[in-house]
Coordinates of C-alpha atoms (C1' of nucleotides) in Angstrom, one line a residue:
Chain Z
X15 CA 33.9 -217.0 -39.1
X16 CA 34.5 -213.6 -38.7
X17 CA 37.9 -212.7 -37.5
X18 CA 39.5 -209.5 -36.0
X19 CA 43.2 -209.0 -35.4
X20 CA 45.4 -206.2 -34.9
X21 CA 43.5 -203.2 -33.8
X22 CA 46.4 -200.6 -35.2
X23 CA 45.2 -198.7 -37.9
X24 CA 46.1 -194.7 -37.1
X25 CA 44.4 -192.8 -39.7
X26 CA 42.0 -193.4 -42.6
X27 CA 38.9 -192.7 -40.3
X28 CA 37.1 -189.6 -42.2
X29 CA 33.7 -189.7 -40.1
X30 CA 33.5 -186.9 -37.6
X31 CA 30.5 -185.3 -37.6
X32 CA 27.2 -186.9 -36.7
X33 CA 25.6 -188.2 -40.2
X34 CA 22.1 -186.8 -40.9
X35 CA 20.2 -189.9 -39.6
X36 CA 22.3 -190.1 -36.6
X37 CA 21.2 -186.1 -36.1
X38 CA 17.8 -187.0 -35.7
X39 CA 18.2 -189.6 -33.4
X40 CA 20.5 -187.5 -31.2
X41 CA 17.9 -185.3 -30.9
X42 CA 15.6 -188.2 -29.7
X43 CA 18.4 -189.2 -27.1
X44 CA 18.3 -185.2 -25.7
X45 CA 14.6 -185.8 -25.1
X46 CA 15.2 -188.7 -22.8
X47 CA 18.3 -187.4 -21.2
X48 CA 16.4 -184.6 -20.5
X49 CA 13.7 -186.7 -18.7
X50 CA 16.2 -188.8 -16.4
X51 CA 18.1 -184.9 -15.3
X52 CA 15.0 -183.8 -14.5
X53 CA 14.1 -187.3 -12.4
X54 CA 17.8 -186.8 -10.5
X55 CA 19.5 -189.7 -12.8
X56 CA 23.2 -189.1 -12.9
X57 CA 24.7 -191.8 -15.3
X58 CA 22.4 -194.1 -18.3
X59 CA 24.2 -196.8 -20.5
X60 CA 23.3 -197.1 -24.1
X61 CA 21.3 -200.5 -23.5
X62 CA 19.1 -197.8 -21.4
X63 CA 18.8 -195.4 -24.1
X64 CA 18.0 -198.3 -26.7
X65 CA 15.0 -199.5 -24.8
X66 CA 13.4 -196.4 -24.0
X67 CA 13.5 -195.7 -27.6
X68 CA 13.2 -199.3 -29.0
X69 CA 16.3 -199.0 -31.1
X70 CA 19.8 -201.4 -30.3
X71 CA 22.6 -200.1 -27.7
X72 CA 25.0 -200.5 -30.6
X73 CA 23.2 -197.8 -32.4
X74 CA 23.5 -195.4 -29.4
X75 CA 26.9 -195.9 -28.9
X76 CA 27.9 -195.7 -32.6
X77 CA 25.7 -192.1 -33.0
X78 CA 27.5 -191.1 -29.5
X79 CA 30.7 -191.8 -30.4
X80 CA 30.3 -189.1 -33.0
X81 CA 30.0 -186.6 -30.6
X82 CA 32.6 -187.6 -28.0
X83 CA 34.0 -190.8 -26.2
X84 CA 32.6 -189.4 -22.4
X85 CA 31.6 -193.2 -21.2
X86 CA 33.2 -194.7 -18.8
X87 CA 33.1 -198.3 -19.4
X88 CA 31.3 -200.5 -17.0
X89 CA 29.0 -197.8 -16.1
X90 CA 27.9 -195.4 -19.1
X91 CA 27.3 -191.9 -19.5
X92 CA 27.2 -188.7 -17.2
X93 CA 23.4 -187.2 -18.2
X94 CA 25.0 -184.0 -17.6
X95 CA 28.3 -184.7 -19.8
X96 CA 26.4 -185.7 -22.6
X97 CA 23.5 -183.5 -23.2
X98 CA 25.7 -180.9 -23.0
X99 CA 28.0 -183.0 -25.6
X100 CA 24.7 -183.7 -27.9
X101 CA 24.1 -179.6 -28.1
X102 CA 26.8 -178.7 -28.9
X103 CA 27.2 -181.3 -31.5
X104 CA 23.8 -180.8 -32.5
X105 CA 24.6 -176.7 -32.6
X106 CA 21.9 -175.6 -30.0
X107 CA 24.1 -174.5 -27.0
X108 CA 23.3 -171.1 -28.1
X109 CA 20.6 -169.0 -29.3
X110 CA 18.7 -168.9 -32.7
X111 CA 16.6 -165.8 -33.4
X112 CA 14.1 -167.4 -36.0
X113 CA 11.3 -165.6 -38.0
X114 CA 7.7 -166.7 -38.8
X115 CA 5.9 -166.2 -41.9
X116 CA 2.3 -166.6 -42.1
X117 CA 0.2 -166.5 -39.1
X118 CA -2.3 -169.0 -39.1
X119 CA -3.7 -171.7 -36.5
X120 CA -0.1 -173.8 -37.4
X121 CA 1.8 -170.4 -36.8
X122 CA -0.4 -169.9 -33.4
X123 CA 0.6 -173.5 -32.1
X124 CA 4.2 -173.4 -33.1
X125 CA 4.3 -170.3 -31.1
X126 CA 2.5 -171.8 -28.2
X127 CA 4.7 -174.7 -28.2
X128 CA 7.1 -174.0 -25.4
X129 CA 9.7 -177.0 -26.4
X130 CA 11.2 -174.6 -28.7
X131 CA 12.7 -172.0 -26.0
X132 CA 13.6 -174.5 -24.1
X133 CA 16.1 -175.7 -27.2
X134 CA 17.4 -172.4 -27.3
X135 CA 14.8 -171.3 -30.9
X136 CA 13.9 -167.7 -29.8
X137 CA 10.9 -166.6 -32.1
X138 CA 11.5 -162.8 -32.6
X139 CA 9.3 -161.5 -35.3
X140 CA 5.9 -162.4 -37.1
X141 CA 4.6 -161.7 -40.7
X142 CA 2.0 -161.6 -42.4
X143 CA 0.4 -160.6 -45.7
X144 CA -3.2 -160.5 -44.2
X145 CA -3.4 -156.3 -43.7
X146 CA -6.3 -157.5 -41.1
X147 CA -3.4 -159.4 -39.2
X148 CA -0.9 -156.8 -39.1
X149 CA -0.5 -154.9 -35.6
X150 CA -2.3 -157.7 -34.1
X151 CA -0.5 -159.4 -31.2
X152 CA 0.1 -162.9 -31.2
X153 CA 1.9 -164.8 -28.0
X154 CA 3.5 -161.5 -27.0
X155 CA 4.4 -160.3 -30.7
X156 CA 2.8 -158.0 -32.9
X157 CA 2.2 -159.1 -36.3
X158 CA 4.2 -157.3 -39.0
X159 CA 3.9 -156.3 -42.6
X160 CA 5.7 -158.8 -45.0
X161 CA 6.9 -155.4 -46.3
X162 CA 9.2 -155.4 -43.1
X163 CA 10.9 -158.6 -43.9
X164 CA 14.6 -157.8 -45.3
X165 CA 15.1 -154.6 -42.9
X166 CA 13.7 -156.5 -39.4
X167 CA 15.5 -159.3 -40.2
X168 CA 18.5 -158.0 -40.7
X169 CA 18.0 -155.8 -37.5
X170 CA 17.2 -158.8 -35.2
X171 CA 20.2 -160.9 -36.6
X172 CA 17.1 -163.7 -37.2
X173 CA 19.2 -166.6 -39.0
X174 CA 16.3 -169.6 -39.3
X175 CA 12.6 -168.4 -41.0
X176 CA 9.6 -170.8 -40.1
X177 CA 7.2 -171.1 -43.7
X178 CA 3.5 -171.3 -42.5
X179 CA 2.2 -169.6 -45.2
X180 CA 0.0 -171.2 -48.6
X181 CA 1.7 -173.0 -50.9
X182 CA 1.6 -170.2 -53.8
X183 CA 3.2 -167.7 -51.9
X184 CA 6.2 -170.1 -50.5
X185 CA 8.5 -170.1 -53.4
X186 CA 8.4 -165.8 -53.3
X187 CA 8.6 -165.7 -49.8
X188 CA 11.5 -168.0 -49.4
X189 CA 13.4 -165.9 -51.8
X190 CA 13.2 -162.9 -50.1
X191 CA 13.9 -164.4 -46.9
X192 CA 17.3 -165.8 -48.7
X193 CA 17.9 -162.3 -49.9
X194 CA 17.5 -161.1 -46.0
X195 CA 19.9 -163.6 -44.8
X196 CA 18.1 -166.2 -43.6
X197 CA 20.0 -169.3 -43.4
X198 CA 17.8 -172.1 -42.4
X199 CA 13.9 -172.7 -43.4
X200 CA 11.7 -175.2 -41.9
X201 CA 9.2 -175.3 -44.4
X202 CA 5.3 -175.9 -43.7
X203 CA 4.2 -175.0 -47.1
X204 CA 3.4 -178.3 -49.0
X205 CA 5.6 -177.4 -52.1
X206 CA 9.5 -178.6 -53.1
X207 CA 11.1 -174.6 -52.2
X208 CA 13.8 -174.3 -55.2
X209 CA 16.9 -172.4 -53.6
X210 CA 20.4 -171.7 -53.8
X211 CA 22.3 -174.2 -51.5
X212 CA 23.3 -172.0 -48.9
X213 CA 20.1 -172.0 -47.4
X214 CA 19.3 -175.2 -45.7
X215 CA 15.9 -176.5 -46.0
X216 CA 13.9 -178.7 -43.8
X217 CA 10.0 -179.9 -44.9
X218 CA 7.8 -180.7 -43.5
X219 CA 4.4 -181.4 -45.1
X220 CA 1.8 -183.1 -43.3
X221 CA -0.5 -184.5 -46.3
X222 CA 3.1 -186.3 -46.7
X223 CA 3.5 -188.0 -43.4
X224 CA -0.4 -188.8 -43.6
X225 CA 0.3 -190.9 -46.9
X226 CA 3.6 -192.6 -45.2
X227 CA 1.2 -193.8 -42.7
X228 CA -1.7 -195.1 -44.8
X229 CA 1.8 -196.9 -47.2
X230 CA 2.9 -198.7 -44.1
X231 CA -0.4 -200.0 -42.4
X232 CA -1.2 -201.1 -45.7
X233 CA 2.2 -203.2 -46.3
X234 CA 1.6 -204.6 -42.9
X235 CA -1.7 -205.8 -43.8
X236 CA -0.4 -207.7 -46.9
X237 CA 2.5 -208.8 -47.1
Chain R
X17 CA 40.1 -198.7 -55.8
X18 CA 37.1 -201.0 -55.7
X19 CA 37.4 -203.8 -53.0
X20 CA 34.4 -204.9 -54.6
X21 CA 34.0 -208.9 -54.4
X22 CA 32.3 -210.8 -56.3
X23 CA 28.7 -210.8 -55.1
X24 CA 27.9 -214.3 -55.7
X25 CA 24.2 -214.2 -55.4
X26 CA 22.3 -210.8 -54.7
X27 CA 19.8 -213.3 -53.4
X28 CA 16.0 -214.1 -54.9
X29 CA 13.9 -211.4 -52.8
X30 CA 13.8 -209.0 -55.6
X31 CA 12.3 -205.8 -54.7
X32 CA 9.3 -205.5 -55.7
X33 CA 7.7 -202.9 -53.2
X34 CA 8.9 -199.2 -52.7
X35 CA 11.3 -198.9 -50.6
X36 CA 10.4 -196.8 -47.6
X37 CA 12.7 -193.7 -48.3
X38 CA 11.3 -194.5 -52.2
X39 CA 7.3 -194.4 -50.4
X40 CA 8.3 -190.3 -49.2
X41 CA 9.9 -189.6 -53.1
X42 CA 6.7 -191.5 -54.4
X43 CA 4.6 -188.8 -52.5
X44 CA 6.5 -186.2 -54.0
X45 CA 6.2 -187.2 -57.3
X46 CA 2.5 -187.0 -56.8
X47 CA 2.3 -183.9 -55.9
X48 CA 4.3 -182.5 -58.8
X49 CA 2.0 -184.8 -61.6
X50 CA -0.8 -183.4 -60.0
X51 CA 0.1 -180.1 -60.8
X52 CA 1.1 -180.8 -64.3
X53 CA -2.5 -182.5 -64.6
X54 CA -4.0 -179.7 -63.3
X55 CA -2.5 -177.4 -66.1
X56 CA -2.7 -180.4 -69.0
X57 CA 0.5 -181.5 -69.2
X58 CA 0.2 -185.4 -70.7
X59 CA 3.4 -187.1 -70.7
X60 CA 6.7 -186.6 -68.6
X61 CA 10.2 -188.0 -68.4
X62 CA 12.1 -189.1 -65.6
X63 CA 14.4 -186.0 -66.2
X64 CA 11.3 -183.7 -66.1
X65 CA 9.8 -185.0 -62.3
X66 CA 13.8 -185.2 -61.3
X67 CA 14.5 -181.5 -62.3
X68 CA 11.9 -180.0 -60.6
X69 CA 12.7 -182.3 -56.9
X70 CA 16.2 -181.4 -57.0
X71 CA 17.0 -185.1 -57.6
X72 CA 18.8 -187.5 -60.1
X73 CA 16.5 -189.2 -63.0
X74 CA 17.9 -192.4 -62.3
X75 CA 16.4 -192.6 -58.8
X76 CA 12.9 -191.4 -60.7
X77 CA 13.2 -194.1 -62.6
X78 CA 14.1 -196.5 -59.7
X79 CA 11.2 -195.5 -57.3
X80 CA 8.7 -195.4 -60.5
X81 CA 9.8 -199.0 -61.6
X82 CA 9.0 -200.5 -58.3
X83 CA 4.9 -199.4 -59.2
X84 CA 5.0 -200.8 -62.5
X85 CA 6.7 -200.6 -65.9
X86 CA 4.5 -198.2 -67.3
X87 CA 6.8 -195.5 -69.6
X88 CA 7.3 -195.9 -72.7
X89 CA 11.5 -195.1 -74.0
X90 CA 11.6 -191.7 -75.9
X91 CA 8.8 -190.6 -74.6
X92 CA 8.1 -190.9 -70.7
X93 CA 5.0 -191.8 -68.6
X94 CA 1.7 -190.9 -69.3
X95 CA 0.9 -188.2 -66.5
X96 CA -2.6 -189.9 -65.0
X97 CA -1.5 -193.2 -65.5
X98 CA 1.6 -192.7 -62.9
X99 CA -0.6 -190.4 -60.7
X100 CA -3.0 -194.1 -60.7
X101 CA 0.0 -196.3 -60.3
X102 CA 1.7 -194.0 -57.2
X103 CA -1.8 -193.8 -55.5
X104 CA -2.6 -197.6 -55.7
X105 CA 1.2 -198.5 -54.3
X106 CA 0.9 -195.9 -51.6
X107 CA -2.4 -197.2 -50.9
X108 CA -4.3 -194.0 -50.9
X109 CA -6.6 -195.0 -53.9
X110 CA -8.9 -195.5 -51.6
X111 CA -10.7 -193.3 -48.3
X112 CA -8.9 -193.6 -45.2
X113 CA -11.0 -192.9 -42.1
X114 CA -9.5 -191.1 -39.2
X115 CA -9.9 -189.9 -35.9
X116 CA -8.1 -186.6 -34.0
X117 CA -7.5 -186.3 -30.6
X118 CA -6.6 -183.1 -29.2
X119 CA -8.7 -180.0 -30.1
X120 CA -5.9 -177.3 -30.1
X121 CA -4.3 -174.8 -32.6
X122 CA -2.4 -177.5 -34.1
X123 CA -5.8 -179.7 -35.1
X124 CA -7.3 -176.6 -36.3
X125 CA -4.6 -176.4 -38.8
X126 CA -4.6 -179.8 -39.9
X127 CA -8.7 -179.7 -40.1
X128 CA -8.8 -176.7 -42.2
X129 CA -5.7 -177.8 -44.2
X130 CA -7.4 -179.0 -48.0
X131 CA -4.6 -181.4 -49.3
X132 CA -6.1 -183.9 -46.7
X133 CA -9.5 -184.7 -48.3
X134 CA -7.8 -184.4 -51.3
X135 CA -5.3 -187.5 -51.3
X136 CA -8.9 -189.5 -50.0
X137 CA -8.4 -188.7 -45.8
X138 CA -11.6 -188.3 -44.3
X139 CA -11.4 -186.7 -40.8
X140 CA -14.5 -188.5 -39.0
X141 CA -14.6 -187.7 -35.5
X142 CA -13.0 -185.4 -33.0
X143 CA -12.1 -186.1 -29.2
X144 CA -10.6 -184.1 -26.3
X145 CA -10.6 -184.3 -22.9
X146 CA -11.4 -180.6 -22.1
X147 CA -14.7 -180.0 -21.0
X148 CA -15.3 -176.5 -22.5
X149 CA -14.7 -178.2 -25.5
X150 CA -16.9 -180.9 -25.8
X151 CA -19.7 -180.5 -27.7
X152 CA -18.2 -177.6 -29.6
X153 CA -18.4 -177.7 -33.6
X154 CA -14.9 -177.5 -35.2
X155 CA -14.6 -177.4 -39.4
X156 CA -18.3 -179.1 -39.0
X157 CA -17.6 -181.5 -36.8
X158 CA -18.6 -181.6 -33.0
X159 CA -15.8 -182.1 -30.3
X160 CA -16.6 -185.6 -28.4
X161 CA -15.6 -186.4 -24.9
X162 CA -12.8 -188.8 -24.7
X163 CA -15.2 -191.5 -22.9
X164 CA -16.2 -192.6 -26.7
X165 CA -13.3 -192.4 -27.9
X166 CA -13.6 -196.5 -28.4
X167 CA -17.1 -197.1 -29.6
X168 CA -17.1 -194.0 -31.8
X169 CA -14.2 -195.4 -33.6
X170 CA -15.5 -199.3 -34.2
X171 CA -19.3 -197.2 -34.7
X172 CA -17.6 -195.0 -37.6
X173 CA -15.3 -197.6 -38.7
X174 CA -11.6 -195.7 -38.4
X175 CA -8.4 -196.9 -38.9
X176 CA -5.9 -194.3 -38.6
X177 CA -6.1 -191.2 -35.7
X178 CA -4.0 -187.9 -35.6
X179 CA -2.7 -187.1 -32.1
X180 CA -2.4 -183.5 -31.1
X181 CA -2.6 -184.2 -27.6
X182 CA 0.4 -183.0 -24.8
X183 CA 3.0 -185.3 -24.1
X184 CA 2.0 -186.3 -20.9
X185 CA -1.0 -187.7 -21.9
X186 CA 0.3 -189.4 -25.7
X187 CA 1.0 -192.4 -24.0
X188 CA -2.0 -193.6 -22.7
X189 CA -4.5 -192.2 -25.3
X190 CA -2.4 -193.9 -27.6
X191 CA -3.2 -197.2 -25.7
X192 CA -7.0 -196.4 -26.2
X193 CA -6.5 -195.8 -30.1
X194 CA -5.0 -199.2 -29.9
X195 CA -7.5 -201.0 -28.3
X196 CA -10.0 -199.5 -30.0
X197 CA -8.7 -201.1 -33.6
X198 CA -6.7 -198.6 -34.8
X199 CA -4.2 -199.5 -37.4
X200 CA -1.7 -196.3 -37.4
X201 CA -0.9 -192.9 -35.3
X202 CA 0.2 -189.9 -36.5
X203 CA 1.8 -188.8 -33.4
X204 CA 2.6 -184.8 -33.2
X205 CA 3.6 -185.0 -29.6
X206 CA 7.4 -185.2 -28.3
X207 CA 7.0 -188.4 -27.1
X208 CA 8.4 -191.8 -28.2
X209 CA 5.3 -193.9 -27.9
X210 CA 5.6 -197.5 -27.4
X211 CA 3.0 -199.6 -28.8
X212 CA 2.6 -202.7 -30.3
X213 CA 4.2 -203.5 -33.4
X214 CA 0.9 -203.8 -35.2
X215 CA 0.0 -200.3 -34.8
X216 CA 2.0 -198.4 -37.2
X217 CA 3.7 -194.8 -36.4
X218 CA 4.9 -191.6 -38.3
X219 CA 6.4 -189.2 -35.7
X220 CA 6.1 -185.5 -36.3
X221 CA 7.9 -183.3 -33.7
X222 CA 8.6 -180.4 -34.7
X223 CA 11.2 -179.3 -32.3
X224 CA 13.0 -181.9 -33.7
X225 CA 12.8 -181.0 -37.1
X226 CA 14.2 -177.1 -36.0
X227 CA 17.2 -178.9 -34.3
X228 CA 17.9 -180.6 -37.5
X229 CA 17.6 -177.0 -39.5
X230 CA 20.2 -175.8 -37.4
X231 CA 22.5 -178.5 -36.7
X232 CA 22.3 -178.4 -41.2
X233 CA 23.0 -174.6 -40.7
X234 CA 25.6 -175.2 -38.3
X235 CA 27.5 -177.8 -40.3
X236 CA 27.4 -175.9 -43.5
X237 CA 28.8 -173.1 -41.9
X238 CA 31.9 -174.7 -40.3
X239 CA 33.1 -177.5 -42.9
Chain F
dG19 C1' 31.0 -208.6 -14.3
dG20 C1' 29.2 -204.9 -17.1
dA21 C1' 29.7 -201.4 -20.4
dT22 C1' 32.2 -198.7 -23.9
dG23 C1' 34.2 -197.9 -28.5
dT24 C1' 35.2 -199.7 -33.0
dG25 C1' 36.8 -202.4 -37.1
dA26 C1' 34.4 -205.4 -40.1
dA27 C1' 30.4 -207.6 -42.0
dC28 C1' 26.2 -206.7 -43.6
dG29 C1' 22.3 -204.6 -45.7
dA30 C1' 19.8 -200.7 -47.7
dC31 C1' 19.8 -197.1 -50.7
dT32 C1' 21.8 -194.4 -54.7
dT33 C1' 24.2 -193.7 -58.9
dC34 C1' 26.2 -195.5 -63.1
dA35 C1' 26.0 -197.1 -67.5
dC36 C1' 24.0 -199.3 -71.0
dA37 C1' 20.9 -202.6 -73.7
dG38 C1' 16.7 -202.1 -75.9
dC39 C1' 12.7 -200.0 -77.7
dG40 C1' 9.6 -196.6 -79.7
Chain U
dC22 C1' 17.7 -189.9 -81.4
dG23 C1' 15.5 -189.8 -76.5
dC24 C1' 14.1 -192.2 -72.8
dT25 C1' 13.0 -196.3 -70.1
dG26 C1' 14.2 -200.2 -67.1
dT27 C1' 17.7 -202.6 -64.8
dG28 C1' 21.9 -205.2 -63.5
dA29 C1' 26.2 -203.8 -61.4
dA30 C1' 29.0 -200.8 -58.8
dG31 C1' 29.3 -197.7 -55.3
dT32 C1' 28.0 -195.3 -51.1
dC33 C1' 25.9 -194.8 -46.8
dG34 C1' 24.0 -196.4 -42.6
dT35 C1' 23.3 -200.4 -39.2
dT36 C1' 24.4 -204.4 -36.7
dC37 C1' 27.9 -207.7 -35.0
dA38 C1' 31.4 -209.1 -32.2
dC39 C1' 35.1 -208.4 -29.5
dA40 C1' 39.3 -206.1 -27.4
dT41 C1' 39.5 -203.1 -23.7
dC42 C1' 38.8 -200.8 -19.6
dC43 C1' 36.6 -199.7 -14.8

DNA sequence: GGATGTGAACGACTTCACAGCG
DNA sequence: CGCTGTGAAGTCGTTCACATCC
């Protein structure tokens, strides 16, 4: 029998910040937050959350209350109270100028993708090493030589650098986009990018996520 | 000081699969042995795959252990014998047939993208609903109308399906990949599909993954 | 009543440390 | 000696359960 008595304990609590599993999944909660604003809902419970997303209220209120206690009990959340809570935890209530490297059919749909404006990702430069790419204009940007890189990144004030280019030339690349300041890399390039820790790293290989999916149908075959 | 009590009994169920965060390392380790194959390398340690991940050599040794006890102390594994081990526990020792539905920039990527075929995915079909591009040959393979999308899939025998399809539209086509047999979705599109637990899923959304690159940025700034 | 926020239990994953073997 | 394989300890993340509040 479990049992809990006396609720007074004042400090000792070091969690503050969203962990990195509960950043993902706030992400997740934006997207259907921003579904219900856009339908006219004005307050959602974390039982609602949980079932449009098939995980348990408890988990949306524990990843919540990382980023502010803004429920009112018996009723839930404002929509508009806590997507503009999750932004700003998550950092996006402002503007990231981001860079892409290597434009090819990935580059081409990333650009095309229009989910990333509306999170505040501002693509403001392209480069390539292809000389029959350069000066070509892609989705409203003209493609730049990879000779550019330091000087227009600096210029634009790009913090994050989007990697679509082969995997020999990633490693290189990422360096000098370290060198030009970049601070964040979502990386496309199916290789493990070796840099200094000041320059975050997100990957995201695709042969990968195929082989997680062939692992779990076949553990659900046999178990 | 520990608070550690005394664990009584662990319990029987001893691991004896990869765990799933282990499946995504076991990945990674492939793709590094594959590169040491390719340039002759025979044997490595633990400390060797570790260094080059950016990981500990325990947790090598952990995620290896769960595919078999095959290294031998003071000198490490035999390179094509883990490369055989990882591939049989992942279960890609073996072709994996799959569909893709949605002809955009995104698919065109993923088609012409090599390391595919190589880990034994065989892209067999391709659907979208566009008109104009039915009947058009992409990468050698000729666009299909989404009307087939069932018997083409029982005809050719397919188990897994990329979708590269908008949002709106995720939902339903994923109901049709369903029904028609298929056994896991690689879903690209910002949705959270709901399906039944028998179909497995491996979300990539890629406005998710820049909001974790900066909310990583933002936190490493600001500690 | 209905929902939040939160210690505490629980479970999953990671690291430690060391016996054992080539 | 160097390196593996593995219990045990430790850490992190999730679920439970309940006091609390509207």
């Amino acid at each position: 029998m479990p049992r809990a008595r006396n609720t007074g304990r004042p400090q000792s609590g070091p969690e503050e910040r969203p962990s990195r599993a509960g950043a993902a999944r706030l992400s997740l909660y934006l997207r259907c937050l921003e579904g219900w604003l856009r339908e006219g809902v004005a307050t959602v419970s974390s039982g609602q959350i949980a079932e449009s997303l098939g995980i348990s209220d408890a988990q949306v209120r524990k990843d919540v209350s990382y980023v502010g206690s803004l429920g009112q009990p018996g009723v839930g959340y404002q929509v508009t109270d806590l997507i503009e809570a999750i932004r700003q935890a998550l950092g996006i209530n402002r503007e990231w100028r981001s860079v892409l490297i290597g434009v090819g059919n990935l580059a081409r749909a990333l650009l095309r993708y229009q989910g990333f404006r509306a999170q505040g990702f501002r693509i403001v430069a392209l480069f390539d090493s292809d000389p029959a790419k350069i000066g070509q204009e892609v989705e409203g940007l003209k493609v730049d030589a990879l000779e550019h890189l330091g000087d227009k990144i600096m210029t634009l004030g790009a913090e994050l650098a989007i990697l679509t280019v082969p995997a020999e030339s990633a490693q290189p690349v990422a360096e000098r986009l370290h060198e030009a300041g970049i601070r964040g890399i979502l990386n496309f390039a199916p290789t493990v990018l070796r840099l200094p820790e000041s320059v975050r790293l997100v990957n995201v290989d695709l042969s990968i996520q195929l082989e997680q999916l062939a692992f779990q149908v076949q553990l659900h075959n046999m178990p």
